[in-house]
XYZ file of C-alpha atoms in Angstrom:
199
model
C 80.322 143.388 75.064
C 82.926 143.019 77.825
C 80.944 140.120 79.313
C 81.297 138.243 76.019
C 85.027 138.950 75.697
C 85.845 137.599 79.158
C 84.616 134.023 78.647
C 86.008 133.906 75.076
C 89.427 135.044 76.314
C 89.353 132.442 79.105
C 88.428 129.703 76.656
C 91.236 130.730 74.305
C 93.728 130.714 77.174
C 92.576 127.265 78.269
C 92.752 125.910 74.699
C 96.256 127.340 74.425
C 97.270 125.773 77.760
C 95.921 122.371 76.734
C 97.680 122.586 73.352
C 100.999 123.406 75.044
C 100.701 120.531 77.529
C 99.722 118.084 74.784
C 102.630 119.269 72.647
C 105.071 118.807 75.522
C 103.801 115.269 76.170
C 103.932 114.364 72.480
C 107.464 115.673 71.988
C 108.797 113.847 75.049
C 107.161 110.663 73.770
C 108.574 111.059 70.266
C 112.236 111.525 71.047
C 114.967 112.207 73.556
C 113.936 114.568 76.330
C 117.233 116.447 76.031
C 116.307 117.471 72.487
C 112.908 118.897 73.452
C 112.956 122.701 73.591
C 110.498 125.420 74.514
C 110.709 126.555 70.893
C 109.691 123.099 69.670
C 106.809 122.935 72.158
C 105.590 126.358 71.037
C 105.791 125.413 67.362
C 103.901 122.152 67.933
C 101.225 123.928 69.996
C 100.856 126.760 67.491
C 101.697 129.486 69.988
C 104.498 131.983 70.458
C 107.424 131.125 72.706
C 106.534 134.019 75.013
C 103.089 132.509 75.558
C 104.845 129.602 77.259
C 107.315 131.737 79.193
C 104.494 133.911 80.560
C 103.095 130.822 82.274
C 106.123 128.584 82.898
C 109.773 129.523 83.563
C 111.408 126.547 81.827
C 111.000 123.433 79.738
C 111.047 121.267 82.865
C 108.201 123.307 84.377
C 106.101 122.711 81.238
C 106.811 118.975 81.337
C 105.863 118.887 85.029
C 102.600 120.691 84.237
C 101.945 118.137 81.480
C 102.475 115.311 83.966
C 100.324 117.008 86.579
C 97.512 117.378 84.042
C 97.557 113.602 83.494
C 97.157 113.100 87.238
C 94.249 115.514 87.671
C 90.972 113.928 88.727
C 88.392 114.239 85.985
C 85.844 115.720 88.384
C 88.337 118.023 90.090
C 87.820 116.188 93.375
C 90.578 115.601 95.907
C 92.356 112.274 95.705
C 91.001 109.506 97.930
C 91.977 105.868 98.334
C 89.413 103.074 98.422
C 88.227 102.121 101.895
C 86.291 98.854 101.824
C 87.290 98.026 105.396
C 89.931 95.551 104.177
C 93.319 97.302 104.153
C 95.177 94.587 102.248
C 92.590 94.516 99.467
C 92.527 98.301 99.174
C 96.324 98.669 99.134
C 96.711 95.914 96.548
C 94.215 97.678 94.300
C 96.163 100.940 94.623
C 99.593 99.340 94.204
C 98.502 97.379 91.144
C 97.203 100.623 89.616
C 100.481 102.360 90.462
C 102.543 99.581 88.890
C 100.362 99.733 85.769
C 100.721 103.530 85.571
C 104.518 103.350 85.802
C 104.482 100.754 83.014
C 102.356 102.976 80.742
C 104.650 104.455 78.058
C 103.409 108.071 78.227
C 103.670 108.266 81.995
C 106.987 106.395 82.011
C 108.724 108.771 79.625
C 107.305 111.888 81.288
C 108.234 110.863 84.818
C 111.723 109.761 83.769
C 112.249 113.129 82.105
C 110.945 114.917 85.169
C 113.143 112.913 87.540
C 116.182 113.934 85.514
C 115.294 117.576 86.147
C 114.285 117.109 89.790
C 117.691 115.635 90.577
C 119.324 118.920 89.566
C 116.654 121.544 90.266
C 115.761 122.130 93.926
C 112.941 124.539 93.052
C 111.288 122.016 90.731
C 111.729 119.284 93.351
C 109.955 121.497 95.899
C 107.118 122.183 93.458
C 106.788 118.462 92.744
C 106.549 117.689 96.454
C 104.034 120.473 97.068
C 101.714 119.972 94.088
C 101.855 116.230 93.491
C 103.694 114.135 96.083
C 102.318 115.712 99.256
C 98.606 115.611 98.289
C 98.983 111.965 97.235
C 100.820 111.086 100.446
C 98.150 112.767 102.561
C 95.436 110.755 100.816
C 97.385 107.556 101.500
C 97.897 108.511 105.146
C 94.186 109.160 105.567
C 93.518 105.559 104.508
C 96.274 104.250 106.796
C 94.886 106.182 109.773
C 91.512 104.590 109.116
C 93.231 101.193 109.224
C 94.933 102.103 112.506
C 91.561 102.974 114.038
C 90.141 99.677 112.766
C 92.981 97.704 114.367
C 94.456 96.605 111.029
C 97.723 98.536 111.379
C 100.076 99.224 114.274
C 98.634 102.348 115.957
C 102.166 103.571 116.674
C 103.412 103.062 113.116
C 105.266 105.947 111.473
C 103.066 106.459 108.422
C 105.836 108.091 106.396
C 107.918 104.957 106.948
C 104.970 102.726 106.013
C 104.640 104.568 102.694
C 108.376 104.421 102.042
C 108.463 100.667 102.619
C 105.432 100.227 100.390
C 106.450 102.438 97.465
C 110.254 102.714 97.449
C 110.941 99.177 96.154
C 108.507 99.691 93.289
C 110.083 103.018 92.417
C 113.590 101.553 92.534
C 112.617 98.614 90.324
C 111.060 101.048 87.849
C 113.994 103.480 87.972
C 116.652 100.816 87.445
C 114.488 98.705 85.100
C 115.527 95.760 87.251
C 112.324 93.752 86.954
C 108.727 93.786 85.748
C 106.076 95.771 87.597
C 103.541 92.966 87.727
C 100.367 92.684 89.804
C 102.040 89.862 91.757
C 104.978 92.114 92.588
C 102.618 94.892 93.702
C 100.771 92.423 95.941
C 104.031 91.197 97.459
C 104.936 94.745 98.513
C 101.613 95.106 100.299
C 102.040 91.756 102.040
C 105.573 92.628 103.201
C 104.513 96.040 104.446
C 101.565 94.696 106.405
C 103.758 92.009 107.982
C 106.143 94.740 109.088
C 103.463 97.082 110.434
C 100.679 94.743 111.468
C 98.760 95.379 114.692
């Protein structure tokens, strides 16, 4: 009997978690982030408010979890970048995908909401760096190290600086809505970065 209860309980908890994350995403998409509340998320998900607070300490933590769930690999594998042996081609593929993701309405609204909270919440900023930014950066650095070994990138290059030069302009253009995030723009960032850090 207890063996049957365990899996059922786990499935119910996972269904509840997925419903909460979907509700958070939907509510952010439907209106102003400032008007989204834990109570509204709970009502939309069909759970009690305490069910949310047992798992997450705040609305911003729920929204971050909803964003993180969108970024999870379907197979649960660690993130890797393509490595065809041609660094420019691989980086352009990744940067075009990044530009497309930032232009996608669901991701756009969620990440804008999250950035509002990160600016004022040091603990959430630390969690964002630990759970999302750092793993992605490490995957990018793995690809860049491969390029250094292949003689396609300055072997002395500061890889953190390479990533900042590559991604910061795109992020600023997105944040300020100062221009379109086109494939051509993504390619131009790769070209500029490789000129700066070529072998």
